[in-house]
PDB file of C-alpha atoms in Angstrom:
ATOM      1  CA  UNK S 176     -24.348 -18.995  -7.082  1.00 93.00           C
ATOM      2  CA  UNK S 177     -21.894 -16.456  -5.922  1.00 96.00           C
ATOM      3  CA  UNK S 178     -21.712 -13.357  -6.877  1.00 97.00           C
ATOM      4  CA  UNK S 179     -18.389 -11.175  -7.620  1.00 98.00           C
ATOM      5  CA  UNK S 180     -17.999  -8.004  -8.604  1.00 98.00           C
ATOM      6  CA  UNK S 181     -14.761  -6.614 -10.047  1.00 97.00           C
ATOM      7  CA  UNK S 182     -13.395  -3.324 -10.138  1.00 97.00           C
ATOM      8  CA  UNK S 183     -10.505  -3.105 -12.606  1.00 96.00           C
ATOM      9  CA  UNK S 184      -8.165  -0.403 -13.326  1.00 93.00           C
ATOM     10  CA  UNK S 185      -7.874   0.193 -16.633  1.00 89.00           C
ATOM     11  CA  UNK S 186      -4.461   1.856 -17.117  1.00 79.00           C
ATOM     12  CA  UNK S 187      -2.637  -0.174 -14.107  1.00 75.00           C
ATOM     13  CA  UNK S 188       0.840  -0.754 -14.475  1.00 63.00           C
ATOM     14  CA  UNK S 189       1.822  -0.048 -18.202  1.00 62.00           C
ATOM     15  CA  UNK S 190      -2.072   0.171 -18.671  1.00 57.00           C
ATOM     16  CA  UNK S 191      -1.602  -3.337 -21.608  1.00 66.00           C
ATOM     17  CA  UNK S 192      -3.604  -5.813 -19.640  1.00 77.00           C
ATOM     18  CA  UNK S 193      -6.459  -7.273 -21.510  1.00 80.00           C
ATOM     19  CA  UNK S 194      -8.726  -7.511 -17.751  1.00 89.00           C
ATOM     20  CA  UNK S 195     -12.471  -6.872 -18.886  1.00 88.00           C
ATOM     21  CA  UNK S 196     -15.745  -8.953 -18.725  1.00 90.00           C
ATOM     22  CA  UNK S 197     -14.927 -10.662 -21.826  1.00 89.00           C
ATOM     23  CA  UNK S 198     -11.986 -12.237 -20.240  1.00 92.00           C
ATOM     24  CA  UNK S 199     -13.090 -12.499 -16.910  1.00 93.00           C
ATOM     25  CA  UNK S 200     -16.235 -14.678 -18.277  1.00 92.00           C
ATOM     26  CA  UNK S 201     -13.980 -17.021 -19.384  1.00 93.00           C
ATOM     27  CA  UNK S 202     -13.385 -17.693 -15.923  1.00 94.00           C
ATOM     28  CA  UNK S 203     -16.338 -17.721 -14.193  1.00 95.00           C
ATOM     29  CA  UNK S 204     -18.867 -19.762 -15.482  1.00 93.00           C
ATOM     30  CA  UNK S 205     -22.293 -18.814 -15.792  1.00 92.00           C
ATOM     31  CA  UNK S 206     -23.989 -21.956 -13.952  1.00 93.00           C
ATOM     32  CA  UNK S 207     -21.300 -21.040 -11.111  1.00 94.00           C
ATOM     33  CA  UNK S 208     -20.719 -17.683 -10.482  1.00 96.00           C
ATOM     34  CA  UNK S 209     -23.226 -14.129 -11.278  1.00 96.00           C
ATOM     35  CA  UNK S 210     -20.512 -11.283 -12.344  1.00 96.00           C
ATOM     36  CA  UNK S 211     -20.336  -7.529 -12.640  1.00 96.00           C
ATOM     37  CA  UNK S 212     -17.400  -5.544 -13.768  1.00 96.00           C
ATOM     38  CA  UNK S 213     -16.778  -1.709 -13.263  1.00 96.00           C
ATOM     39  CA  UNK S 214     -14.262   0.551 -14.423  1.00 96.00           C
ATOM     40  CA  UNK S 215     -12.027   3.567 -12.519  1.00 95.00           C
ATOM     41  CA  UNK S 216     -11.602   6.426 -14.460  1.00 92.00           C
ATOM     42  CA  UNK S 217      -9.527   8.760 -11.831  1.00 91.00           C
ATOM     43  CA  UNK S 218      -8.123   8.519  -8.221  1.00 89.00           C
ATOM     44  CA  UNK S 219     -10.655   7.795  -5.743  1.00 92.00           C
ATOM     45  CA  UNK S 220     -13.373   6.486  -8.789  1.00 97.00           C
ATOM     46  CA  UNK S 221     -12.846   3.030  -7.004  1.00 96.00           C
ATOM     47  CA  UNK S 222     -13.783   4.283  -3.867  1.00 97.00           C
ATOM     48  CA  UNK S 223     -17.418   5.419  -5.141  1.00 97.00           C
ATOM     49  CA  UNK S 224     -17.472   2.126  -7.193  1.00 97.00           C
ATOM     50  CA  UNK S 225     -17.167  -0.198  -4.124  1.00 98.00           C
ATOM     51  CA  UNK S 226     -19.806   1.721  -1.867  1.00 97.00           C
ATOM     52  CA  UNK S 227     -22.221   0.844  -4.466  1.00 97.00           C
ATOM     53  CA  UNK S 228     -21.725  -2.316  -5.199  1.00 97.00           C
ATOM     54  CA  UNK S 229     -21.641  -2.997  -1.686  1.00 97.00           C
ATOM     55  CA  UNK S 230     -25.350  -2.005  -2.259  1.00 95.00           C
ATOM     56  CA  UNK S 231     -25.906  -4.989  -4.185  1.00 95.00           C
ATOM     57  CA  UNK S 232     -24.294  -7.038  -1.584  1.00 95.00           C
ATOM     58  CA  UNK S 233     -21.794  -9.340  -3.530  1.00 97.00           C
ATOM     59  CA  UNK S 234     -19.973 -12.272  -1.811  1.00 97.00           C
ATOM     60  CA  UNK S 235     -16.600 -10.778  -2.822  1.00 98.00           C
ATOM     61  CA  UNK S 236     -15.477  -7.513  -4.571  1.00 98.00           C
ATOM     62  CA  UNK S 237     -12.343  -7.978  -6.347  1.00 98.00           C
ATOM     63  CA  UNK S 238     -10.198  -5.321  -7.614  1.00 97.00           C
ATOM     64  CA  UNK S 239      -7.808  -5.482 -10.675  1.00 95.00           C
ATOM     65  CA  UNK S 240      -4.940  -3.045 -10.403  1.00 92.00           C
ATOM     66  CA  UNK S 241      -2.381  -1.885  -8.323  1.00 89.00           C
ATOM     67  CA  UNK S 242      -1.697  -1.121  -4.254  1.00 90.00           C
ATOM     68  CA  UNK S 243      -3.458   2.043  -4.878  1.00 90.00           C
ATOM     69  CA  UNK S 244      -6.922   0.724  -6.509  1.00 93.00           C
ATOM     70  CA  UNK S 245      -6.626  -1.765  -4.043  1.00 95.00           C
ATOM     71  CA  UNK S 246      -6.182   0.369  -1.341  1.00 96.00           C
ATOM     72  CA  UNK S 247      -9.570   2.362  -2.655  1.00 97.00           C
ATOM     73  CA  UNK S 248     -11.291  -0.689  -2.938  1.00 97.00           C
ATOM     74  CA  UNK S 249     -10.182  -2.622   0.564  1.00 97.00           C
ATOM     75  CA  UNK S 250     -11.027   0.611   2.963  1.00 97.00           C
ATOM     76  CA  UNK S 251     -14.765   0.846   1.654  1.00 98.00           C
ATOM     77  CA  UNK S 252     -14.593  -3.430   2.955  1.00 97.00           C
ATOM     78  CA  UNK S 253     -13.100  -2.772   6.649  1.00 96.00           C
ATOM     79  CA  UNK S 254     -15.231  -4.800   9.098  1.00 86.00           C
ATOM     80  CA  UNK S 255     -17.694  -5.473   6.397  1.00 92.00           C
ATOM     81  CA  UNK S 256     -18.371  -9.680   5.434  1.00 93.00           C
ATOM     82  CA  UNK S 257     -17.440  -8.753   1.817  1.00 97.00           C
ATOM     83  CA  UNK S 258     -14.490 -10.540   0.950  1.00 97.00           C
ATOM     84  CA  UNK S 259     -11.831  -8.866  -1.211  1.00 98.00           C
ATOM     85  CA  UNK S 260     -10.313 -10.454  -3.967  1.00 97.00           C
ATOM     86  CA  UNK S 261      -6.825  -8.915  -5.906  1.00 97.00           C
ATOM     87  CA  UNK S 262      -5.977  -9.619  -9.260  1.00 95.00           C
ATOM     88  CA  UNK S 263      -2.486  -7.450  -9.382  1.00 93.00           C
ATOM     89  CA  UNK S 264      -1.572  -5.712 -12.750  1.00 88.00           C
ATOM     90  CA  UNK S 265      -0.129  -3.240 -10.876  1.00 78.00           C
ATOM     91  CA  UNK S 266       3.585  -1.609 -11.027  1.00 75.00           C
ATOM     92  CA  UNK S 267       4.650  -2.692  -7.559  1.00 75.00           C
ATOM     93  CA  UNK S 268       2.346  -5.172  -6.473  1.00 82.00           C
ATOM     94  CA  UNK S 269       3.956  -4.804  -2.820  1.00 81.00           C
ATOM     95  CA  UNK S 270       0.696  -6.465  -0.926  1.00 90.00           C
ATOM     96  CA  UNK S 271      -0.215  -9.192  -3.521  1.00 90.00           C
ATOM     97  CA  UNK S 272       2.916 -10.348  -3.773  1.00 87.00           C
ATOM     98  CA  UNK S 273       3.066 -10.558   0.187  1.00 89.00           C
ATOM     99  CA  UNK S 274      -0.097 -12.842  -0.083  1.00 92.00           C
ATOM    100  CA  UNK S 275       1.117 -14.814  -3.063  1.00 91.00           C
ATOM    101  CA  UNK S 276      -1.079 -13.870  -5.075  1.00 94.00           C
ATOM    102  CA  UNK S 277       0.391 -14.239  -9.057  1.00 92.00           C
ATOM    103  CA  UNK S 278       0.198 -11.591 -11.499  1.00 90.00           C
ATOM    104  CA  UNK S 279      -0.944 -14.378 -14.273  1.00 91.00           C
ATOM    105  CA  UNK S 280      -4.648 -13.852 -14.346  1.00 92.00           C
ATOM    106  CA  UNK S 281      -5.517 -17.864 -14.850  1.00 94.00           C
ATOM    107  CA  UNK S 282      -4.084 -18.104 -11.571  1.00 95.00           C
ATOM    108  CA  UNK S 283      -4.810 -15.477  -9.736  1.00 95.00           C
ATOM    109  CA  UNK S 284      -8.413 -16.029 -11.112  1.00 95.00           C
ATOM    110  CA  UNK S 285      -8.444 -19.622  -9.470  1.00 96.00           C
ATOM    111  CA  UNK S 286      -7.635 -18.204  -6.497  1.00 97.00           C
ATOM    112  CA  UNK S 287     -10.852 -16.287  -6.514  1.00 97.00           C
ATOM    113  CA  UNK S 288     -12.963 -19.410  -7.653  1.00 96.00           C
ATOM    114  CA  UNK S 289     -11.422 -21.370  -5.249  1.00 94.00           C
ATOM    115  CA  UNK S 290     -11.882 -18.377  -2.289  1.00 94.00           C
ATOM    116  CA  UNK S 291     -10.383 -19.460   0.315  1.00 94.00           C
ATOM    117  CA  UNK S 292      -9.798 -16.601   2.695  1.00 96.00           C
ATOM    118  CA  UNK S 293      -8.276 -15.456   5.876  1.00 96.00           C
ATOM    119  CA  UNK S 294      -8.009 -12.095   7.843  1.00 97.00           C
ATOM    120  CA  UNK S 295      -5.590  -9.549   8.012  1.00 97.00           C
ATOM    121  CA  UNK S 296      -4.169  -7.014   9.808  1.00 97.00           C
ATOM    122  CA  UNK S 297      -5.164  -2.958   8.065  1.00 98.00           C
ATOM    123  CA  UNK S 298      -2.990   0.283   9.222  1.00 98.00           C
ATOM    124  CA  UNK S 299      -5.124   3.473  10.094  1.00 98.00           C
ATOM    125  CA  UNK S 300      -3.152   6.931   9.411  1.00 97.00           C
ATOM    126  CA  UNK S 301      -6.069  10.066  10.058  1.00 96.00           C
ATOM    127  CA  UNK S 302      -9.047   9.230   8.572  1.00 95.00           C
ATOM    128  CA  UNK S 303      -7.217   6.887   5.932  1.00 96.00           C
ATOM    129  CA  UNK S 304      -5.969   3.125   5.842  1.00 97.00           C
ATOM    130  CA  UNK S 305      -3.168   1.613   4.853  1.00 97.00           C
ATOM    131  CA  UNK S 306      -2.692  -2.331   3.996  1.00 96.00           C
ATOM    132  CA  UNK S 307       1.035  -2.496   2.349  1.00 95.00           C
ATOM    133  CA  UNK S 308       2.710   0.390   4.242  1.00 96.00           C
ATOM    134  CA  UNK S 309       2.761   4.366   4.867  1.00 96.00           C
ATOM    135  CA  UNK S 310       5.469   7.098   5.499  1.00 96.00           C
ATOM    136  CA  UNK S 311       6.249  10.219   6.181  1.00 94.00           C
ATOM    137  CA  UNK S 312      10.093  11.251   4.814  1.00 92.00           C
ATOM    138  CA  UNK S 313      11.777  10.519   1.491  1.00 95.00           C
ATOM    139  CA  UNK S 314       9.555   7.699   0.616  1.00 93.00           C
ATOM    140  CA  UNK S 315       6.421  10.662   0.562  1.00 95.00           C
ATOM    141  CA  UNK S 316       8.753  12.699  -1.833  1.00 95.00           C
ATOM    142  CA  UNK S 317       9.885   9.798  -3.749  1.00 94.00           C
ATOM    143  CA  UNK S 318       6.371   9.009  -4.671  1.00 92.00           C
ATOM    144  CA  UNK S 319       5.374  12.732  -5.122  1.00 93.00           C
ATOM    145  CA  UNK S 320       7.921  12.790  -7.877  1.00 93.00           C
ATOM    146  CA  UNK S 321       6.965   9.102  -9.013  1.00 90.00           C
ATOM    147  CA  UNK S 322       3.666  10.204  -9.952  1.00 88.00           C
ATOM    148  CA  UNK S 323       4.701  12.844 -12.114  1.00 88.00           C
ATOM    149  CA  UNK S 324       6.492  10.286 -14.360  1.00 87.00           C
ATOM    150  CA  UNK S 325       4.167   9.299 -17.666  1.00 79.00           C
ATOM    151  CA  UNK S 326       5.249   5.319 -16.883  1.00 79.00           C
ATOM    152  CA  UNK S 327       5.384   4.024 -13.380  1.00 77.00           C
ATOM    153  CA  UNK S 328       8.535   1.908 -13.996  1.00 81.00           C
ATOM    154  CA  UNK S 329      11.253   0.185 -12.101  1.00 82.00           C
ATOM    155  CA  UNK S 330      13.494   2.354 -13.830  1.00 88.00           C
ATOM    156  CA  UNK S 331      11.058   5.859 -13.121  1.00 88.00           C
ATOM    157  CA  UNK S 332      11.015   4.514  -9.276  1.00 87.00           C
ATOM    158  CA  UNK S 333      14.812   4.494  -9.397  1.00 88.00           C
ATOM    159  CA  UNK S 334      15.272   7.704 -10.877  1.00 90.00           C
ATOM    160  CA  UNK S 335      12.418   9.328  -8.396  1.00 92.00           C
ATOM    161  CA  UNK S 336      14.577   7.565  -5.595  1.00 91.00           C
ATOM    162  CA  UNK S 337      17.888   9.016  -6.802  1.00 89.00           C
ATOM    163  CA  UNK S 338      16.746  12.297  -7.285  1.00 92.00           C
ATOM    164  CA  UNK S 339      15.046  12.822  -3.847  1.00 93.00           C
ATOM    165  CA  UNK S 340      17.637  11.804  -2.075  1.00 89.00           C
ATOM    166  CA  UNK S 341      19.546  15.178  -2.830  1.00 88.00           C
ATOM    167  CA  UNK S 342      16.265  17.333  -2.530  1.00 93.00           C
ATOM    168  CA  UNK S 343      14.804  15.958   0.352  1.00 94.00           C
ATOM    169  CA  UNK S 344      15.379  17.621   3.409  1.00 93.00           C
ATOM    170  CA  UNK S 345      14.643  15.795   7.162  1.00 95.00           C
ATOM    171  CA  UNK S 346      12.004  16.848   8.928  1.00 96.00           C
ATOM    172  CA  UNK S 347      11.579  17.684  12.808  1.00 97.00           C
ATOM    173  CA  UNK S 348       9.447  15.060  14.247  1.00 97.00           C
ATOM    174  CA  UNK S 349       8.022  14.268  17.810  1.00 98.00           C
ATOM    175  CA  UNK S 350       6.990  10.940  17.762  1.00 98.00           C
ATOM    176  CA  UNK S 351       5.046   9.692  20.524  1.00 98.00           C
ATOM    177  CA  UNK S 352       4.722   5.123  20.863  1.00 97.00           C
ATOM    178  CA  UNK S 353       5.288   2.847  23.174  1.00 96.00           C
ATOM    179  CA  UNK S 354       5.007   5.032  26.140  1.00 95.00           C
ATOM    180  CA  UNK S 355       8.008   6.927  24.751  1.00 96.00           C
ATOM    181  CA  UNK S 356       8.353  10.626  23.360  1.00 97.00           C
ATOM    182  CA  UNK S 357      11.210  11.411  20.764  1.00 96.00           C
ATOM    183  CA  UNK S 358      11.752  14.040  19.015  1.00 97.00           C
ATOM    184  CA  UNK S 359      13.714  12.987  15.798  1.00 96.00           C
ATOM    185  CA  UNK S 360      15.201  15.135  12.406  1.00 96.00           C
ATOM    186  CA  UNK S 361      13.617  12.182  10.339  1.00 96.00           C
ATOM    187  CA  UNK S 362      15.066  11.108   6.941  1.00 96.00           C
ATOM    188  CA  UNK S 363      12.583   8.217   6.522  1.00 96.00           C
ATOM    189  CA  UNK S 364      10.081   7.449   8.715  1.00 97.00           C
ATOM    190  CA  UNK S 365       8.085   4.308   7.533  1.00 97.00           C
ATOM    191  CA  UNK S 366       5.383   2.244   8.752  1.00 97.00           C
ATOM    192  CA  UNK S 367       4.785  -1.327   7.623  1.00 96.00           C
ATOM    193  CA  UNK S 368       1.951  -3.991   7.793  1.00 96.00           C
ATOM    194  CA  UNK S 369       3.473  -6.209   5.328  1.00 95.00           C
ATOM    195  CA  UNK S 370       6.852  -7.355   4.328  1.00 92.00           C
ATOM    196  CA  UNK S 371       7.117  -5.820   1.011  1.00 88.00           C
ATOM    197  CA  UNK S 372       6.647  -2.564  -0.541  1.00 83.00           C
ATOM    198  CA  UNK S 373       6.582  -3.360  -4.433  1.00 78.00           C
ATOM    199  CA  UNK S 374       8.802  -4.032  -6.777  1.00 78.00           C
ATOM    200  CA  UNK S 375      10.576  -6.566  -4.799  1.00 79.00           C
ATOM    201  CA  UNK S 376      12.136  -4.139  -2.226  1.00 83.00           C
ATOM    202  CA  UNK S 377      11.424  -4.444   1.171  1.00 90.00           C
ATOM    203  CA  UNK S 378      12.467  -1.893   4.845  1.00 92.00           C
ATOM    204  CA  UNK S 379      10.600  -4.736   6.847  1.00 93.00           C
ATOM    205  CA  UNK S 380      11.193  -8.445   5.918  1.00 90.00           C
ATOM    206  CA  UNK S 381       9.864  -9.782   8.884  1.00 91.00           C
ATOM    207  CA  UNK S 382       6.646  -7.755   9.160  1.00 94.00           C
ATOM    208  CA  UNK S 383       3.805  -9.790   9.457  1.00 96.00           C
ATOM    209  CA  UNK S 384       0.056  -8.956   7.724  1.00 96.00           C
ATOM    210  CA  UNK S 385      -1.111 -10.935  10.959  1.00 96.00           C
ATOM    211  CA  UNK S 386       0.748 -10.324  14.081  1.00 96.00           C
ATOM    212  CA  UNK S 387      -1.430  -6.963  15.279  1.00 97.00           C
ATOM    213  CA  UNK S 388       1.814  -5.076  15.145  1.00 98.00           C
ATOM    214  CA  UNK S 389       2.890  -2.065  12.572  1.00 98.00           C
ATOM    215  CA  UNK S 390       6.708  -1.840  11.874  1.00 97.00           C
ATOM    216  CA  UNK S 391       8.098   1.725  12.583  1.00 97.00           C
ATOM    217  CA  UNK S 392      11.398   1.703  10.613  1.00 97.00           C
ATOM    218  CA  UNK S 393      13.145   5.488  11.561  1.00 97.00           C
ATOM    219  CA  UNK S 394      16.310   6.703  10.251  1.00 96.00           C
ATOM    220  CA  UNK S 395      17.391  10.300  11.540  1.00 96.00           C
ATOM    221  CA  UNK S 396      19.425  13.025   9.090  1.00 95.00           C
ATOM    222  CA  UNK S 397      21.656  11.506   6.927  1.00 94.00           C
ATOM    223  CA  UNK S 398      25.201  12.513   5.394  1.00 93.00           C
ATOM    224  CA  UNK S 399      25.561  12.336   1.475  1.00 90.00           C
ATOM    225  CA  UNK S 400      27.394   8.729   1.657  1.00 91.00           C
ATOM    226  CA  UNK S 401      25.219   7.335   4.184  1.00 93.00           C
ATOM    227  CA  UNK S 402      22.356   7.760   1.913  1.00 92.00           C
ATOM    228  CA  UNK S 403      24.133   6.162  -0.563  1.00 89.00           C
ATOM    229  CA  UNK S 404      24.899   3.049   1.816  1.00 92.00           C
ATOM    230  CA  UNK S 405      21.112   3.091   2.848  1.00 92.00           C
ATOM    231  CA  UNK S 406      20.032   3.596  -0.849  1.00 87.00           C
ATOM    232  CA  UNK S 407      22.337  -0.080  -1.669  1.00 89.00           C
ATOM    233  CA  UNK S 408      21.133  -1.529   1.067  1.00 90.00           C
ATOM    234  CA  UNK S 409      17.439  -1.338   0.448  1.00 88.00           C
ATOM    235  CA  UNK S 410      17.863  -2.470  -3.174  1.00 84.00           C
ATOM    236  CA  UNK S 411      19.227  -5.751  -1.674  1.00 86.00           C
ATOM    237  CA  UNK S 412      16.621  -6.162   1.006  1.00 86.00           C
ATOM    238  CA  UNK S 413      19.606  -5.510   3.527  1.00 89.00           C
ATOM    239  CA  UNK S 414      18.554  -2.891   5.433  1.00 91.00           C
ATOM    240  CA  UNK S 415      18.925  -4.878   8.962  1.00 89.00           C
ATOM    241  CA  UNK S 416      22.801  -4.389   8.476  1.00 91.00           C
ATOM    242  CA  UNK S 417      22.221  -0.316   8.034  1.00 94.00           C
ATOM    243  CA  UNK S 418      23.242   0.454  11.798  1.00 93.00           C
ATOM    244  CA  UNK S 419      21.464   3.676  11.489  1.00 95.00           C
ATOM    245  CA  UNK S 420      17.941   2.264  10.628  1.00 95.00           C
ATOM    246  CA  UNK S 421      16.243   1.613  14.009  1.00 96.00           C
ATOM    247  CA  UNK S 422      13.345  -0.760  14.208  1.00 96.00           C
ATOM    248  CA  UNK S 423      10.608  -0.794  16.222  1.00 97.00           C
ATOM    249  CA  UNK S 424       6.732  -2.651  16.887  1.00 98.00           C
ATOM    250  CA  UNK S 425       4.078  -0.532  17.557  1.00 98.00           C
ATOM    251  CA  UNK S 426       0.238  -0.730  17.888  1.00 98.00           C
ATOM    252  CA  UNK S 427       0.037   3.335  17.956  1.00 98.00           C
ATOM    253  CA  UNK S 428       1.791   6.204  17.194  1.00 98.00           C
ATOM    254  CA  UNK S 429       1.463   9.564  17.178  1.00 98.00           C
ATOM    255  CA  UNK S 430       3.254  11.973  15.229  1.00 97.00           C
ATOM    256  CA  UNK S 431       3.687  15.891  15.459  1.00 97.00           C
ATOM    257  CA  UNK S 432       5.779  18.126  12.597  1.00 97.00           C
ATOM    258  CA  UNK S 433       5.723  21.435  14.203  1.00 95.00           C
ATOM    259  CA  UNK S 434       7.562  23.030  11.254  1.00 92.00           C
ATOM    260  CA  UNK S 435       5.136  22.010   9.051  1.00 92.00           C
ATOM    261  CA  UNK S 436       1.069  23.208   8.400  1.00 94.00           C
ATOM    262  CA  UNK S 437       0.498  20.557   5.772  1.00 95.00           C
ATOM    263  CA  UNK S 438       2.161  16.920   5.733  1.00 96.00           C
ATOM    264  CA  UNK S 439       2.971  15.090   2.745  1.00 96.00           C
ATOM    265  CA  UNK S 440       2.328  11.115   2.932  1.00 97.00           C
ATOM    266  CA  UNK S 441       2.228   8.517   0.977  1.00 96.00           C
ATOM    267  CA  UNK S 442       0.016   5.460   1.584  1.00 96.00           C
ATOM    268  CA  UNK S 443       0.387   2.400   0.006  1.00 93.00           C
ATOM    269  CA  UNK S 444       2.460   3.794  -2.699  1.00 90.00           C
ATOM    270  CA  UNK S 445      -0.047   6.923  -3.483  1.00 92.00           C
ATOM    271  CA  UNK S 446       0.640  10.517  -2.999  1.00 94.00           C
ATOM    272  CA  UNK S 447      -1.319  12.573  -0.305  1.00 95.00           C
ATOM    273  CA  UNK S 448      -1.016  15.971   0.914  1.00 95.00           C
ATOM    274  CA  UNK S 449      -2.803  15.923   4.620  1.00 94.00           C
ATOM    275  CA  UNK S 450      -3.966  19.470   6.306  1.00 95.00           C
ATOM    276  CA  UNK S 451      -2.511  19.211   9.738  1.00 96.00           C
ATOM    277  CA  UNK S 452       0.580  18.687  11.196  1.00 96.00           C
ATOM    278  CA  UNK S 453      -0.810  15.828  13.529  1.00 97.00           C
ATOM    279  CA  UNK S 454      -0.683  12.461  12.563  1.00 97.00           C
ATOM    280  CA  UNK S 455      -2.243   9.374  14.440  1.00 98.00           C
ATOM    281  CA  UNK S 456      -1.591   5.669  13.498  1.00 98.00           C
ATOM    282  CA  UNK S 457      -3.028   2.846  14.707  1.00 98.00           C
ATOM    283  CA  UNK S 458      -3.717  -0.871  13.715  1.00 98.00           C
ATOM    284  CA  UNK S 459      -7.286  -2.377  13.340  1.00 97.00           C
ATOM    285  CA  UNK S 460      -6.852  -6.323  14.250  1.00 97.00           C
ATOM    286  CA  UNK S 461      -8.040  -8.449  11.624  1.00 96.00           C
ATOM    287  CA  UNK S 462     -10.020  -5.882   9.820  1.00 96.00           C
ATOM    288  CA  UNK S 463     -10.175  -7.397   6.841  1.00 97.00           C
ATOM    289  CA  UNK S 464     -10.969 -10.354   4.680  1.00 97.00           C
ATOM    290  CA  UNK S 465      -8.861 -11.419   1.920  1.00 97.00           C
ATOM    291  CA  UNK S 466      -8.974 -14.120  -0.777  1.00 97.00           C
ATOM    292  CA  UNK S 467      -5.697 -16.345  -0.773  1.00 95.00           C
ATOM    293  CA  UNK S 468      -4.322 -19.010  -2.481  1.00 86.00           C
TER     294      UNK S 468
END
């Protein structure tokens, strides 16, 4: 008998799924499969939801929702022999859709039955992981402003995207990787582990959830039309051709903003506001175990 427990977020996405243990029993049969389902009520509920199930030692905790409840639910499983399972009813959907996971729950949920799994790769910023990506620049402002919007939305990420890019304001940056120091006036500064972000835009196509590298993508100050031209170029998954975006892979990297006291981030598409000015990022090799198709 194996034992799952989900942890589904009820008001992922447009918040219209039908994901509860009604449905999900439907899937699992009885004679095959012992099931428990809990519920996040706030930021950071998921987080206190995994620890204690992890108590009860299931086979695989599986959480139903988007990058963020995901992202609560995968850190409590780092190094752990809990498999994580995704069932995305998120907005973005940036990591399952880098594992091919579907967002139709018939099969996503034979996925899970099936559960076959492999490792992958999991970001470290401070005392927080990351499994999609993580920046520091416009993408931290566009999601500050994102999650003041009612819906999260294509059209709401858009309009966060649009509107940032005339109130955001570079940032004076010493980054320190690859046995190199540079001090930068950064415009975006993003870090990848996967190839997509959500919503089917992507700064790192080639990023791999398995290589034990992180993808620095950097762009310094830009001029009103050049954001324009970056802006185009990452809604067509072009961003290679932006001369002005340099790429690099990393294993570590530290970052100082010595302007700043506080640093807004965002990880995995969720706002955070960090209390220092010092920020360390590093990748943990195979730190986690994933259910795939």
């Amino acid at each position: 008998m194996i034992y799952i427990h989900f942890i589904i977020n009820p008001i992922s996405g447009k918040g219209n799924h039908n994901i509860g243990k009604t449905e999900l029993e439907k899937h699992f049969p009885k004679e095959n499969f012992k099931i428990e389902v809990d519920y996040s009520n706030y930021k950071k509920h998921a987080i206190l939801l995994t620890k204690n199930a992890i108590a009860n030692k299931p086979d695989f905790i599986v959480a139903c929702g988007g990058d963020g409840t995901i992202n609560e639910v995968a850190s409590c499983l780092i190094n752990t022999k809990i498999k994580l399972g995704i069932i995305p009813v998120g907005s973005g959907n940036g990591l399952a859709s880098n594992l091919n996971i579907p967002k139709e729950i018939e099969k996503a949920t034979e996925i899970i039955r099936n559960g076959n799994s492999q490792t992958i790769d999991v970001g470290q910023v401070n005392e927080h992981y990351f499994f999609s990506n993580m920046g520091i620049g416009i993408d931290a402002h566009i999601i500050k402003k994102y999650e003041t919007y009612k819906k999260r939305t294509l059209i709401a990420y858009l309009k966060a995207s649009i509107l940032s890019s005339f109130q955001f304001k570079a940032i004076q940056t010493q980054l320190t990787f690859n046995n190199r120091i540079i001090n930068i006036n950064s415009f975006l500064l993003f870090i990848s582990n996967s190839n997509e972000m959500g919503y089917g835009m992507s700064l790192t196509p080639k990023a791999s959830l398995q290589d034990g590298w992180l993808d620095l993508v950097k762009v310094s100050k830009l001029g009103f039309i050049d954001k324009l031209v970056l802006g185009m170029y990452v809604l067509s998954n072009k961003i290679e051709k932006f001369k002005k975006a340099e790429h690099t892979l990393i294993q570590k990297l530290s970052i100082e903003i010595p302007n700043k006291i506080n640093t807004d981030i965002q990880i995995d598409g969720e706002f955070h506001n960090v209390r220092t000015n010092k920020i360390n990022v590093s990748i943990i090799k195979n730190g986690l175990e994933i259910i795939v198709g």
